Every structure is written in C-alpha cells, then in structure tokens.
Amino acid sequence: MKILHVEAGKHLYGGARQVLYIVEGLAAHGVTNLLACPAGSEMARQQPAGTRVVAMKMGGDGDLGMVSRLASLIRAERPDLVHLHSRRGADTWGGLAAKLAGVPCVLSRRVDNPESRLAVAIKYRLYDHVITISEGIRQVLLSEGLAADRVSCVRSAVDATPYLAPVDRAAFCAEFGLPADALVAGVVAQLIPRKGHRYLLAALPALLACHPRLKVLIFGQGPLEAELRAEVEAAGLAGAVHFTGFRHDLPRWLGGLDLLVHPADMEGLGVSLLQASAAAVPIVTSRAGGLPEAVQDGVTGILCPPGDVAALGAAIDRLAGDPALRARYGAAGRARILAEFSIDAMVDGNLRIYRQVLGR
C-alpha cells in the first residue's frame, strides 16, 4: 500500500506530531509513505522512518495553485490513497486534487469548529471517508448532516515514554526562574483566542490572594502574545505569569508542573492534555469539544463550563490546596494514557480505514 499524506502546518504542533506518529507506525506495517508539506516548515526538516518528504509551496486557503501542484504529485507518484491531515487549504484543495487525479481520499478532522449543513454537504463530497480525532468532533459532523457510515473516530495518541522520567524539581525551578517553593500551573497551547488564556488571567488575582506561591508558565507562541503580555502587565500579574515561548524540550519539563490548565472554548481533543497526563500532571480544563474524552472529570482532572471564570478559579483552587488530590489525579491520568491512547492503536485505526476505503 502506498499513501500520500498532506500536512500543511508550518510548525510541529500537536496535529503535525500526530502525522509523524502515523507515518512511522504505518511504515512498520510495510506501508510506503510520501509526505507533502510546506517548503521551509519544521515538518519539511523531519526524516520520519519509512517516509519520503516532499516540500512544496502551500499558501493556505487562498492558494488555488495547490490543486494543480498536488494533482501533479498524485499523478507522478500514483499512491493508492491520499490522506489529508490538516486545514490551511490542504483539506479543500487536496480533496479537489485527489478527485482530479482519480485517487481515493481520506480527511482527518482535528477541530470541532461548526460548519453549515450546506458547506458539509458540498465540501465532504470530496472525501471517501472522514477520520475524527475525537468522538466529540464526530458528533459535530453527524449533527451537520454527514452520514454515519462516512465518518469514524480514531483518537489521537501520545508517545508516553519521554514523559515518564521524573523531573528534577530544583533544575525545573532554575530553568524557569521560579522560587523553590512555587506552586506551578502551566498552560500549553497556541496563543490564539479559542485556547482561553484570558479566562485564566481573569481568575488569577483571586487565586493569588489564596495561593501567593502560585506561578503560571505559559508555553507556546501565536498572534495573541503581545496582547496577553500587555494584559498581564496591566493587571499587575507580571510577577506571577511567565511566558516561556515554544519549547522543543517540553517533554523534559512538563512533569515539573503541579497542574495543567487548559480553559479552551473549543478543542478537538487536546494533545497537550494527553502529554500532561502521561507526565502524571492533573488537569483543569473545559467541558468543550473532545476535552471530556482527554480528561475524566473527578478521575484525572476537573472539567468546567467553557468561559466560566468562577468555576475555573474554583477548580484551580481545589487542586492548588490539595497535594494528595493532585497526586491521585496525576497517577490515574498516566495509567489511562498508557492503557487507552497508544500510538499502535491510532495507527491500526487509520490503517483499518484505508483498507475499508480501498476494499481490502
């Protein structure tokens, strides 16, 4: 079997890393993989096992030329199937390219953004099957009119191994300039509106009054960085909030957090939450999208209504004041990741869909 994968993301965020897991896992099953990605992207510099990387121009939703470039690649390489892994034009233009070249096409949908029933009826004709990374996203598509036999859930996975090693607390505090007795909450997400950083900043003054040792590390980059930094300064929170940027060495440090906070308005599943659970870090997050699948309320963390600052603050306060509860949730989260979110299960799920589409 030969598969052409298309990933249009420029950075190695959660979705792009899932693509690397998939192609390497498929290669171990004897599948030949070709990976098309943007020239100059972090993905283009990767060398996943058993995969040939083709860097090409990918200009996003407005780049109509992606259709002809991808169609030419499909005709030249003659894959059995095209798997589109992202948006940024790869979904629509990639689907059109596969149709033009007469090759079956599968789309992975990683977000729970709503679409109109008309858009779903038109756009999703391009795909032979849709794979969602959470049941929550699958239910969104079903509610918008996509037939149940054309969409399957194959959950994202996490390589737990890098997160299992204990973190040296002294080294952790030194790395991020924190006092030794700090109570550390982390946010691991792109700095974009739907990740909900503003809710945490709104809850923070009251939390600091109860927990003066509380520090917040904001991991990630994005267009909201300047705005969030200004908000932190204006609120007098600069001593408690630290922006760390995007960290390639996150697996080394994630387990140093006392809790992870992810107050997103919308989320497909939340790979950073799976990583935090693998690192035995308890989680406070929203009851939105696929997040209730990533975090079991009252077992591995606490779920709050999206946008509810008071509920978010209360959940953080509860975990901040109870070390034993944090330890229990963290241990349960790690056990669940090892049991339910393996890379092998995700790879097998994708391969099953390929065989179904190809009639094998």
Coordinates of C-alpha atoms in Angstrom, one line a residue:
M1 CA 0.0 0.0 0.0
K2 CA 1.3 3.5 -0.9
I3 CA -0.2 6.5 0.9
L4 CA 0.3 10.2 0.1
H5 CA -0.1 12.3 3.3
V6 CA -0.6 16.0 3.1
E7 CA 0.1 18.2 6.2
A8 CA 0.0 22.0 5.6
G9 CA 1.0 23.1 9.1
K10 CA 4.3 25.1 9.3
H11 CA 5.1 24.1 12.9
L12 CA 5.3 20.9 14.8
Y13 CA 2.3 21.5 17.0
G14 CA 0.1 18.6 18.2
G15 CA -1.5 17.7 14.9
A16 CA 1.7 17.6 12.9
R17 CA 3.3 15.4 15.5
Q18 CA 0.4 13.0 15.2
V19 CA 1.2 12.8 11.5
L20 CA 4.8 11.8 12.3
Y21 CA 3.5 9.1 14.7
I22 CA 1.1 7.8 12.0
V23 CA 3.6 7.6 9.1
E24 CA 6.3 5.9 11.2
G25 CA 3.7 3.4 12.5
L26 CA 2.4 2.7 9.0
A27 CA 6.0 2.2 7.8
A28 CA 6.4 -0.5 10.5
H29 CA 3.4 -2.2 8.9
G30 CA 5.1 -2.2 5.5
V31 CA 3.1 0.8 4.1
T32 CA 5.0 3.1 1.7
N33 CA 4.5 6.8 2.7
L34 CA 5.0 10.0 0.9
L35 CA 4.6 13.2 3.0
A36 CA 3.8 16.5 1.2
C37 CA 4.3 19.6 3.4
P38 CA 5.2 23.3 3.1
A39 CA 8.7 24.3 2.0
G40 CA 10.6 25.8 4.9
S41 CA 8.3 24.3 7.5
E42 CA 9.5 22.4 10.6
M43 CA 7.8 19.3 9.1
A44 CA 9.9 19.6 5.9
R45 CA 13.1 19.1 8.1
Q46 CA 11.9 15.9 9.6
Q47 CA 13.0 12.5 8.4
P48 CA 10.4 10.1 9.7
A49 CA 11.3 6.4 9.2
G50 CA 10.0 4.8 6.0
T51 CA 8.7 8.1 4.6
R52 CA 9.9 10.3 1.7
V53 CA 9.2 14.0 2.5
V54 CA 8.3 16.3 -0.4
A55 CA 8.5 20.0 0.4
M56 CA 6.4 22.2 -1.8
K57 CA 4.6 25.6 -1.9
M58 CA 1.5 25.6 0.3
G59 CA 0.0 29.0 0.6
G60 CA -3.2 28.2 2.6
D61 CA -6.9 28.6 1.8
G62 CA -6.2 31.3 -0.9
D63 CA -3.7 29.2 -2.8
L64 CA -5.7 27.7 -5.6
G65 CA -2.5 26.6 -7.2
M66 CA -2.2 23.9 -4.6
V67 CA -4.8 21.9 -6.6
S68 CA -2.6 21.6 -9.7
R69 CA 0.6 21.1 -7.7
L70 CA -0.9 18.3 -5.6
A71 CA -2.7 16.7 -8.6
S72 CA 0.7 16.6 -10.4
L73 CA 2.3 15.0 -7.5
I74 CA -0.5 12.4 -7.2
R75 CA -0.3 11.5 -10.9
A76 CA 3.5 11.2 -10.7
E77 CA 3.6 9.1 -7.6
R78 CA 0.4 7.1 -8.2
P79 CA -0.5 6.4 -4.5
D80 CA -3.3 4.1 -3.6
L81 CA -4.9 6.7 -1.4
V82 CA -4.4 10.4 -0.3
H83 CA -4.7 11.2 3.4
L84 CA -5.3 14.9 4.2
H85 CA -4.3 15.7 7.7
S86 CA -4.9 19.4 8.1
R87 CA -6.7 22.5 7.0
R88 CA -4.8 25.6 5.7
G89 CA -6.0 24.7 2.2
A90 CA -4.9 21.1 2.4
D91 CA -8.4 19.9 3.0
T92 CA -10.3 21.6 0.2
W93 CA -7.5 21.9 -2.4
G94 CA -6.2 18.5 -1.5
G95 CA -9.6 16.9 -1.9
L96 CA -10.1 18.6 -5.3
A97 CA -6.6 17.4 -6.4
A98 CA -7.4 13.8 -5.4
K99 CA -10.7 14.0 -7.3
L100 CA -9.0 15.3 -10.4
A101 CA -6.4 12.6 -10.3
G102 CA -9.0 9.8 -9.6
V103 CA -7.5 8.6 -6.3
P104 CA -9.5 7.8 -3.2
C105 CA -9.1 10.4 -0.4
V106 CA -9.4 10.4 3.4
L107 CA -9.6 13.5 5.6
S108 CA -8.5 13.8 9.2
R109 CA -10.6 16.4 11.1
R110 CA -8.9 17.7 14.2
V111 CA -11.1 20.6 15.2
D112 CA -14.7 20.9 16.4
N113 CA -15.4 24.2 14.6
P114 CA -19.0 24.2 13.4
E115 CA -19.8 24.3 9.7
S116 CA -23.1 24.8 7.9
R117 CA -25.0 21.8 6.7
L118 CA -24.7 23.3 3.1
A119 CA -20.9 23.5 3.5
V120 CA -20.7 20.0 4.8
A121 CA -23.0 18.7 2.0
I122 CA -20.7 20.2 -0.7
K123 CA -17.2 20.0 0.8
Y124 CA -17.4 16.5 2.2
R125 CA -18.3 15.0 -1.2
L126 CA -14.5 15.3 -1.9
Y127 CA -13.7 12.6 0.7
D128 CA -14.3 8.9 0.6
H129 CA -14.1 8.9 4.4
V130 CA -13.5 11.3 7.3
I131 CA -11.5 10.4 10.4
T132 CA -12.1 12.5 13.5
I133 CA -9.6 12.6 16.4
S134 CA -12.4 12.5 19.0
E135 CA -16.0 11.3 19.3
G136 CA -17.0 14.9 20.1
I137 CA -15.9 16.0 16.6
R138 CA -17.6 13.0 15.0
Q139 CA -20.9 14.1 16.7
V140 CA -20.5 17.6 15.4
L141 CA -20.2 16.3 11.8
L142 CA -23.2 13.9 12.3
S143 CA -25.3 16.9 13.6
E144 CA -24.3 18.8 10.4
G145 CA -25.6 16.1 8.1
L146 CA -22.6 13.8 7.4
A147 CA -23.7 10.2 7.0
A148 CA -22.6 8.0 9.9
D149 CA -21.0 5.4 7.6
R150 CA -18.7 8.1 6.2
V151 CA -17.1 9.2 9.4
S152 CA -15.1 7.3 12.1
C153 CA -13.4 8.3 15.3
V154 CA -9.7 7.3 15.7
R155 CA -8.4 9.2 18.7
S156 CA -5.1 11.0 18.7
A157 CA -2.3 9.3 20.6
V158 CA 0.8 10.2 22.6
D159 CA 4.2 8.7 22.9
A160 CA 4.3 8.5 26.7
T161 CA 7.9 7.4 27.0
P162 CA 9.5 10.9 27.1
Y163 CA 7.1 12.0 29.8
L164 CA 7.6 9.1 32.2
A165 CA 11.0 10.1 33.6
P166 CA 10.9 12.1 36.9
V167 CA 11.7 15.8 36.7
D168 CA 14.4 17.3 38.9
R169 CA 12.4 20.0 40.8
A170 CA 15.5 22.1 41.5
A171 CA 16.5 22.1 37.9
F172 CA 12.9 22.8 36.8
C173 CA 12.7 25.9 39.0
A174 CA 16.2 27.1 37.9
E175 CA 15.2 26.7 34.2
F176 CA 12.1 28.9 34.6
G177 CA 13.4 31.3 37.2
L178 CA 10.9 30.1 39.9
P179 CA 11.4 30.0 43.7
A180 CA 11.9 26.6 45.1
D181 CA 8.6 26.6 47.0
A182 CA 6.5 27.7 43.9
L183 CA 3.1 26.1 43.2
V184 CA 3.3 25.9 39.4
A185 CA 0.4 25.8 36.9
G186 CA 1.1 25.6 33.2
V187 CA -0.8 26.3 30.0
V188 CA 0.5 24.5 26.9
A189 CA -1.3 25.9 23.8
Q190 CA -1.0 28.2 20.9
L191 CA -1.6 31.8 21.8
I192 CA -4.9 32.1 19.9
P193 CA -8.3 33.2 21.1
R194 CA -10.0 29.8 21.3
K195 CA -7.5 28.5 23.8
G196 CA -9.0 30.7 26.5
H197 CA -5.9 32.2 28.2
R198 CA -8.0 35.2 29.1
Y199 CA -10.1 33.2 31.4
L200 CA -7.1 32.1 33.5
L201 CA -5.8 35.6 33.7
A202 CA -9.2 36.8 34.8
A203 CA -9.3 34.2 37.6
L204 CA -5.7 34.7 38.7
P205 CA -6.0 37.7 41.1
A206 CA -8.4 35.9 43.4
L207 CA -6.3 32.8 43.2
L208 CA -3.1 34.6 44.1
A209 CA -4.9 36.1 47.2
C210 CA -5.5 32.5 48.4
H211 CA -2.3 30.9 47.0
P212 CA 0.5 33.5 47.0
R213 CA 3.1 30.9 45.9
L214 CA 1.2 30.3 42.7
K215 CA 3.1 30.8 39.4
V216 CA 1.8 30.3 35.9
L217 CA 4.0 29.2 33.0
I218 CA 2.5 29.9 29.5
F219 CA 4.1 27.6 27.0
G220 CA 3.5 28.4 23.3
Q221 CA 3.6 31.1 20.6
G222 CA 1.0 32.8 18.5
P223 CA -0.6 36.0 17.4
L224 CA -2.1 36.9 20.8
E225 CA 1.3 37.0 22.6
A226 CA 1.7 40.8 22.6
E227 CA -1.9 41.3 23.7
L228 CA -1.6 38.7 26.5
R229 CA 1.7 40.2 27.7
A230 CA 0.1 43.6 27.8
E231 CA -2.9 42.2 29.8
V232 CA -0.5 40.6 32.3
E233 CA 1.3 43.9 32.8
A234 CA -1.8 46.0 33.1
A235 CA -3.3 43.6 35.7
G236 CA -0.1 43.6 37.8
L237 CA 0.5 39.9 37.2
A238 CA 4.0 40.1 35.8
G239 CA 5.5 38.6 38.9
A240 CA 3.2 35.5 38.7
V241 CA 3.0 34.9 34.9
H242 CA 6.0 33.8 32.8
F243 CA 5.9 33.4 29.0
T244 CA 8.2 30.6 28.0
G245 CA 7.7 30.6 24.2
F246 CA 7.5 27.4 22.2
R247 CA 9.7 24.7 23.8
H248 CA 11.1 21.8 21.8
D249 CA 12.3 20.3 25.1
L250 CA 8.8 20.3 26.7
P251 CA 8.9 16.5 27.5
R252 CA 11.8 17.2 29.8
W253 CA 10.0 19.8 31.9
L254 CA 6.2 19.1 31.7
G255 CA 6.2 16.7 34.7
G256 CA 7.5 19.6 36.8
L257 CA 4.1 21.3 36.8
D258 CA 1.8 20.9 39.7
L259 CA -1.2 21.2 37.5
L260 CA -2.1 22.0 33.8
V261 CA -4.8 24.5 33.0
H262 CA -6.5 24.4 29.6
P263 CA -9.5 26.7 29.6
A264 CA -10.3 26.4 25.8
D265 CA -13.6 27.4 24.3
M266 CA -13.2 24.8 21.5
E267 CA -10.9 21.9 21.2
G268 CA -10.8 18.7 19.1
L269 CA -9.1 16.6 21.7
G270 CA -6.1 18.3 23.2
V271 CA -2.8 16.6 22.7
S272 CA -1.1 18.7 25.3
L273 CA -3.6 17.3 27.8
L274 CA -2.6 13.7 26.9
Q275 CA 1.0 14.6 27.3
A276 CA 0.4 16.2 30.7
S277 CA -1.5 13.1 31.8
A278 CA 1.4 10.9 30.6
A279 CA 3.7 13.1 32.8
A280 CA 1.3 12.5 35.8
V281 CA 0.1 16.1 35.9
P282 CA -3.5 16.7 37.0
I283 CA -5.6 18.9 34.7
V284 CA -8.2 21.6 34.9
T285 CA -10.0 22.1 31.6
S286 CA -13.2 22.9 29.8
R287 CA -16.2 20.7 29.1
A288 CA -15.8 21.6 25.4
G289 CA -15.3 19.6 22.2
G290 CA -13.3 16.4 22.7
L291 CA -11.8 17.6 26.0
P292 CA -14.1 15.3 28.2
E293 CA -12.5 12.4 26.3
A294 CA -9.0 13.6 27.2
V295 CA -9.8 14.2 30.8
Q296 CA -12.1 12.2 33.1
D297 CA -13.8 14.6 35.4
G298 CA -13.1 13.6 39.0
V299 CA -10.6 10.9 38.0
T300 CA -7.7 12.6 36.1
G301 CA -8.8 16.2 36.5
I302 CA -11.6 18.7 36.7
L303 CA -13.9 19.8 33.9
C304 CA -15.5 23.3 34.0
P305 CA -18.1 25.0 31.8
P306 CA -16.3 26.9 28.9
G307 CA -15.8 30.5 29.7
D308 CA -16.9 30.3 33.3
V309 CA -14.1 32.2 35.2
A310 CA -15.6 31.5 38.6
A311 CA -15.8 27.7 38.0
L312 CA -12.3 27.7 36.6
G313 CA -10.9 29.5 39.6
A314 CA -12.7 27.2 42.0
A315 CA -11.3 24.1 40.2
I316 CA -7.7 25.5 40.3
D317 CA -8.2 26.5 44.0
R318 CA -9.3 23.0 44.8
L319 CA -6.2 21.3 43.2
A320 CA -3.8 24.0 44.4
G321 CA -4.9 23.3 48.0
D322 CA -4.8 19.6 47.9
P323 CA -1.5 17.9 47.1
A324 CA -2.9 14.4 47.7
L325 CA -5.7 15.0 45.2
R326 CA -3.2 16.3 42.6
A327 CA -1.1 13.1 43.1
R328 CA -4.2 10.9 42.8
Y329 CA -5.4 12.5 39.6
G330 CA -1.9 12.5 38.1
A331 CA -1.4 8.8 38.7
A332 CA -4.8 8.0 37.3
G333 CA -4.1 10.1 34.2
R334 CA -0.8 8.4 33.5
A335 CA -2.4 4.9 33.8
R336 CA -5.2 5.9 31.4
I337 CA -2.8 7.2 28.8
L338 CA -0.8 4.0 28.9
A339 CA -3.9 1.9 28.6
E340 CA -6.1 3.9 26.1
F341 CA -4.0 6.3 23.9
S342 CA -1.2 4.2 22.4
I343 CA 0.3 5.1 19.1
D344 CA -0.2 1.5 17.9
A345 CA -4.0 1.8 18.4
M346 CA -4.1 5.0 16.5
V347 CA -2.0 3.6 13.6
D348 CA -4.1 0.5 13.5
G349 CA -7.3 2.6 13.4
N350 CA -6.1 4.7 10.4
L351 CA -4.9 1.5 8.6
R352 CA -8.3 -0.1 9.1
I353 CA -10.0 2.9 7.4
Y354 CA -7.6 2.8 4.5
R355 CA -8.4 -0.9 3.9
Q356 CA -12.1 -0.2 4.2
V357 CA -11.9 2.6 1.6
L358 CA -9.7 0.6 -0.7
G359 CA -11.9 -2.5 -0.3
R360 CA -9.1 -4.6 1.0

